[in-house]
Amino acid sequence: MTPGVRLILLGKQGAGKGTQCVRLSRHYVVPHIATGDMFRAAVKSGTEAGRLVKRYLDAGELVPDVIVMRVVADRLDQDDTKARGFVLDGFPRTVHQAEALAALLSPSDVDVVIDLEVPTGLVLQRLASRRVCSACGANYSLDSPPKFDWTCDVCGGEVVQRGDDTEVAIRRRLKLYEVATAPLVQWYLGRGQLEVVDGVGDADTVMARLVAVVDARRGIRAESP
Ligand code: AMP
């Protein structure tokens, strides 16, 4: 079967990647693979992997590549991703991870890499007001809370502030983004795989921009010999 789509969404923490990746995965009917969600689930379930990664998550530091690549390779090897594709959220985060991903997917590749652009001032505002479901990871904010008393609209879980959405950890993650992740944008640009999408606006508007870009790319790919 031809995969649905293979997408990577890049962007600073708070750019709206999580929200848009959920929508994109529904739109294209492909799994949403969010490494941060996978690590948080491992920490919650108290597995050995969870114990290993907890201190990195708490400090807002990057989990070592050897652990990240093992988790991602296992996930990409499952039937749903092999058959239909994926939306990758929070991975890759370094050029080294991007190279490892390219090797993993070779001789095939991702269809498009999108840089969701939002000014730093706005992401700081969004992160301070961000709230997430502790059970399923659905995103909310102080401006857009769940319908009933911080109980998730999707699964009924408790909606909380993320442990790493503290001011210190947020600053550390944004710094890491600049140092480690921003070079990825250049790396994918050099490979002709990058599209930049304006992430400022309401969720429906941003989603429409994303779908237009992805569909245009798929059209381009379909027409090329
Ligand atoms: P996120 O939910 O994407 O903000 O990720 C939360 C945390 O998980 C990050 O601050 C890192 O500690 C860890 N993490 C998630 N994805 C990666 C990755 N690709 N490489 C290294 N660490 C990651």
CSV table of C-alpha atoms and ligand atoms in Angstrom, one decimal:
chain,number,residue,atom,x,y,z
A,1,MET,CA,0.0,0.0,0.0
A,2,THR,CA,1.3,3.5,-0.7
A,3,PRO,CA,2.0,5.5,2.5
A,4,GLY,CA,-0.5,8.3,3.1
A,5,VAL,CA,2.0,11.0,3.9
A,6,ARG,CA,5.4,11.3,5.7
A,7,LEU,CA,5.6,14.6,7.5
A,8,ILE,CA,8.0,16.3,9.9
A,9,LEU,CA,6.8,19.4,11.8
A,10,LEU,CA,9.6,21.6,13.2
A,11,GLY,CA,9.1,24.6,15.4
A,12,LYS,CA,9.9,26.1,18.8
A,13,GLN,CA,8.2,24.7,21.8
A,14,GLY,CA,4.8,26.5,22.0
A,15,ALA,CA,4.6,27.0,18.2
A,16,GLY,CA,1.5,24.9,18.1
A,17,LYS,CA,3.1,21.7,16.7
A,18,GLY,CA,1.2,19.4,19.0
A,19,THR,CA,-2.2,20.8,18.2
A,20,GLN,CA,-1.5,20.9,14.5
A,21,CYS,CA,0.1,17.4,14.4
A,22,VAL,CA,-3.1,15.9,15.9
A,23,ARG,CA,-5.1,17.6,13.2
A,24,LEU,CA,-2.7,16.6,10.4
A,25,SER,CA,-2.7,13.0,11.6
A,26,ARG,CA,-6.5,12.9,11.4
A,27,HIS,CA,-6.6,14.7,8.1
A,28,TYR,CA,-4.1,12.3,6.4
A,29,VAL,CA,-5.1,9.3,8.6
A,30,VAL,CA,-1.5,8.6,9.6
A,31,PRO,CA,-0.1,8.0,13.1
A,32,HIS,CA,1.0,11.1,15.1
A,33,ILE,CA,4.4,10.2,16.6
A,34,ALA,CA,5.5,12.6,19.3
A,35,THR,CA,8.7,11.6,21.0
A,36,GLY,CA,7.9,13.9,24.0
A,37,ASP,CA,4.6,12.1,24.6
A,38,MET,CA,6.3,8.8,24.3
A,39,PHE,CA,8.9,9.8,26.9
A,40,ARG,CA,6.3,11.2,29.2
A,41,ALA,CA,4.3,8.0,29.0
A,42,ALA,CA,7.4,6.0,29.8
A,43,VAL,CA,8.1,8.2,32.8
A,44,LYS,CA,4.5,7.8,34.0
A,45,SER,CA,4.5,4.0,33.6
A,46,GLY,CA,7.8,3.7,35.6
A,47,THR,CA,9.5,1.5,33.0
A,48,GLU,CA,13.3,1.4,32.9
A,49,ALA,CA,13.3,3.7,29.9
A,50,GLY,CA,11.2,6.1,31.9
A,51,ARG,CA,13.6,6.1,34.8
A,52,LEU,CA,16.4,6.8,32.4
A,53,VAL,CA,14.8,9.7,30.7
A,54,LYS,CA,13.0,11.4,33.6
A,55,ARG,CA,15.9,13.7,34.6
A,56,TYR,CA,16.4,14.9,31.1
A,57,LEU,CA,12.7,15.8,30.8
A,58,ASP,CA,12.6,17.5,34.2
A,59,ALA,CA,15.6,19.6,33.3
A,60,GLY,CA,14.4,20.4,29.8
A,61,GLU,CA,17.6,18.7,28.4
A,62,LEU,CA,17.7,16.6,25.3
A,63,VAL,CA,17.4,12.8,25.9
A,64,PRO,CA,20.6,11.1,24.5
A,65,ASP,CA,20.4,10.2,20.8
A,66,VAL,CA,21.0,6.5,21.5
A,67,ILE,CA,17.8,6.3,23.5
A,68,VAL,CA,15.8,8.5,21.1
A,69,MET,CA,16.8,6.5,18.1
A,70,ARG,CA,15.9,3.2,19.7
A,71,VAL,CA,12.4,4.5,20.5
A,72,VAL,CA,11.8,6.1,17.1
A,73,ALA,CA,13.2,3.1,15.1
A,74,ASP,CA,10.8,0.7,17.0
A,75,ARG,CA,7.9,3.0,16.3
A,76,LEU,CA,8.7,3.4,12.6
A,77,ASP,CA,9.0,-0.3,12.3
A,78,GLN,CA,5.3,-0.9,13.2
A,79,ASP,CA,2.8,-1.9,10.5
A,80,ASP,CA,0.7,1.3,10.6
A,81,THR,CA,3.7,3.6,10.0
A,82,LYS,CA,5.1,1.3,7.4
A,83,ALA,CA,1.8,1.1,5.5
A,84,ARG,CA,0.6,4.7,5.7
A,85,GLY,CA,3.3,7.0,6.9
A,86,PHE,CA,3.4,9.4,9.9
A,87,VAL,CA,3.5,12.9,11.3
A,88,LEU,CA,6.6,13.4,13.4
A,89,ASP,CA,6.4,15.8,16.2
A,90,GLY,CA,9.4,16.7,18.3
A,91,PHE,CA,11.7,14.5,16.3
A,92,PRO,CA,14.3,15.0,14.8
A,93,ARG,CA,15.7,17.7,17.1
A,94,THR,CA,19.3,17.7,16.0
A,95,VAL,CA,21.1,17.3,12.7
A,96,HIS,CA,22.5,14.0,14.0
A,97,GLN,CA,19.0,12.7,14.6
A,98,ALA,CA,17.9,13.9,11.1
A,99,GLU,CA,20.8,12.0,9.6
A,100,ALA,CA,19.9,8.9,11.5
A,101,LEU,CA,16.3,9.2,10.4
A,102,ALA,CA,17.3,9.6,6.7
A,103,ALA,CA,19.4,6.4,7.1
A,104,LEU,CA,16.5,4.6,8.7
A,105,LEU,CA,14.1,5.5,5.9
A,106,SER,CA,16.5,5.1,3.1
A,107,PRO,CA,16.0,4.5,0.1
A,108,SER,CA,12.7,6.2,0.7
A,109,ASP,CA,12.4,9.6,2.5
A,110,VAL,CA,9.9,12.0,4.1
A,111,ASP,CA,7.6,13.9,1.8
A,112,VAL,CA,8.0,17.3,3.4
A,113,VAL,CA,9.5,19.0,6.4
A,114,ILE,CA,7.6,22.0,7.7
A,115,ASP,CA,9.0,24.8,9.9
A,116,LEU,CA,6.1,26.3,11.8
A,117,GLU,CA,7.2,29.8,12.5
A,118,VAL,CA,6.1,31.8,15.5
A,119,PRO,CA,7.9,34.7,17.2
A,120,THR,CA,9.6,33.9,20.5
A,121,GLY,CA,7.6,36.4,22.5
A,122,LEU,CA,4.4,34.7,21.4
A,123,VAL,CA,5.6,31.2,22.3
A,124,LEU,CA,6.7,32.3,25.8
A,125,GLN,CA,3.1,33.6,26.3
A,126,ARG,CA,1.6,30.4,24.9
A,127,LEU,CA,3.8,28.1,27.1
A,128,ALA,CA,3.0,30.0,30.3
A,129,SER,CA,-0.7,29.5,29.6
A,130,ARG,CA,-0.4,25.9,28.2
A,131,ARG,CA,-2.2,23.1,30.0
A,132,VAL,CA,-2.2,19.4,28.9
A,133,CYS,CA,-4.2,16.3,29.7
A,134,SER,CA,-2.1,14.1,31.9
A,135,ALA,CA,-3.7,11.0,30.4
A,136,CYS,CA,-3.9,11.5,26.6
A,137,GLY,CA,-1.8,14.6,26.1
A,138,ALA,CA,-4.5,16.7,24.5
A,139,ASN,CA,-3.6,20.4,24.6
A,140,TYR,CA,-5.5,23.3,26.3
A,141,SER,CA,-4.7,26.7,27.6
A,142,LEU,CA,-5.9,29.2,30.2
A,143,ASP,CA,-7.7,31.0,27.3
A,144,SER,CA,-9.1,27.7,25.9
A,145,PRO,CA,-9.8,25.4,28.9
A,146,PRO,CA,-11.7,22.1,28.8
A,147,LYS,CA,-15.5,22.4,29.1
A,148,PHE,CA,-15.7,21.0,32.7
A,149,ASP,CA,-13.4,21.9,35.5
A,150,TRP,CA,-9.9,20.9,34.0
A,151,THR,CA,-11.2,17.5,33.0
A,152,CYS,CA,-10.1,16.5,29.5
A,153,ASP,CA,-12.9,16.8,26.8
A,154,VAL,CA,-11.4,13.8,25.0
A,155,CYS,CA,-10.7,11.2,27.6
A,156,GLY,CA,-11.8,12.6,31.0
A,157,GLY,CA,-8.2,12.8,32.3
A,158,GLU,CA,-6.9,15.5,34.6
A,159,VAL,CA,-5.7,18.6,32.7
A,160,VAL,CA,-2.5,20.1,34.3
A,161,GLN,CA,0.5,22.3,33.6
A,162,ARG,CA,3.4,20.3,32.3
A,163,GLY,CA,6.2,19.7,34.8
A,164,ASP,CA,8.7,21.2,32.3
A,165,ASP,CA,6.7,24.3,31.6
A,166,THR,CA,8.5,26.1,34.4
A,167,GLU,CA,10.2,29.4,33.5
A,168,VAL,CA,13.7,27.9,33.9
A,169,ALA,CA,13.0,24.8,31.9
A,170,ILE,CA,11.2,26.8,29.1
A,171,ARG,CA,14.2,29.1,28.8
A,172,ARG,CA,16.5,26.1,28.6
A,173,ARG,CA,14.4,24.4,26.0
A,174,LEU,CA,14.2,27.5,23.8
A,175,LYS,CA,18.0,28.0,24.1
A,176,LEU,CA,18.5,24.3,23.1
A,177,TYR,CA,16.1,24.9,20.2
A,178,GLU,CA,18.2,27.8,18.9
A,179,VAL,CA,21.5,25.8,19.3
A,180,ALA,CA,20.6,22.3,18.3
A,181,THR,CA,17.3,22.4,16.4
A,182,ALA,CA,17.4,25.6,14.3
A,183,PRO,CA,20.4,24.2,12.3
A,184,LEU,CA,18.0,21.4,11.2
A,185,VAL,CA,16.0,24.0,9.2
A,186,GLN,CA,19.1,24.8,7.2
A,187,TRP,CA,19.9,21.1,6.8
A,188,TYR,CA,16.4,20.3,5.3
A,189,LEU,CA,16.5,23.5,3.3
A,190,GLY,CA,19.7,22.3,1.7
A,191,ARG,CA,18.0,19.0,0.8
A,192,GLY,CA,15.1,20.8,-0.8
A,193,GLN,CA,12.6,19.3,1.7
A,194,LEU,CA,11.7,22.4,3.7
A,195,GLU,CA,8.6,24.6,3.7
A,196,VAL,CA,8.1,27.4,6.1
A,197,VAL,CA,4.5,28.0,7.3
A,198,ASP,CA,3.3,31.0,9.4
A,199,GLY,CA,2.1,29.6,12.7
A,200,VAL,CA,0.5,32.8,13.9
A,201,GLY,CA,-3.3,32.8,13.8
A,202,ASP,CA,-6.1,30.6,15.0
A,203,ALA,CA,-5.8,26.8,14.8
A,204,ASP,CA,-8.1,26.4,11.7
A,205,THR,CA,-6.2,29.1,9.8
A,206,VAL,CA,-2.8,27.6,10.5
A,207,MET,CA,-4.2,24.1,9.6
A,208,ALA,CA,-5.5,25.3,6.3
A,209,ARG,CA,-2.0,26.8,5.5
A,210,LEU,CA,-0.3,23.5,6.4
A,211,VAL,CA,-2.7,21.3,4.3
A,212,ALA,CA,-2.2,23.6,1.3
A,213,VAL,CA,1.6,23.3,1.6
A,214,VAL,CA,1.5,19.5,2.1
A,215,ASP,CA,-0.9,18.9,-0.8
A,216,ALA,CA,1.1,21.1,-3.1
A,217,ARG,CA,4.2,19.1,-2.3
A,218,ARG,CA,2.4,15.8,-2.8
A,219,GLY,CA,1.2,17.2,-6.2
A,220,ILE,CA,4.7,18.2,-7.1
A,221,ARG,CA,6.0,14.7,-6.1
A,222,ALA,CA,3.3,13.0,-8.0
A,223,GLU,CA,4.0,14.9,-11.2
A,224,SER,CA,7.8,14.5,-11.0
A,225,PRO,CA,9.1,11.6,-13.2
B,1,AMP,P1,8.3,17.9,23.8
B,1,AMP,O1,7.0,17.4,24.3
B,1,AMP,O2,8.5,17.7,22.4
B,1,AMP,O3,8.6,19.4,24.2
B,1,AMP,O4,9.5,17.1,24.5
B,1,AMP,C1,9.6,17.0,25.9
B,1,AMP,C2,11.0,16.6,26.3
B,1,AMP,O5,11.2,15.2,25.8
B,1,AMP,C3,12.1,17.4,25.8
B,1,AMP,O6,12.4,18.6,26.6
B,1,AMP,C4,13.3,16.4,25.8
B,1,AMP,O7,13.7,16.2,27.2
B,1,AMP,C5,12.6,15.1,25.4
B,1,AMP,N1,12.6,14.9,24.0
B,1,AMP,C6,11.5,14.8,23.1
B,1,AMP,N2,11.9,14.6,21.9
B,1,AMP,C7,13.2,14.5,21.9
B,1,AMP,C8,14.2,14.3,20.9
B,1,AMP,N3,13.9,14.1,19.6
B,1,AMP,N4,15.5,14.3,21.2
B,1,AMP,C9,15.9,14.5,22.5
B,1,AMP,N5,15.0,14.7,23.5
B,1,AMP,C10,13.7,14.7,23.2
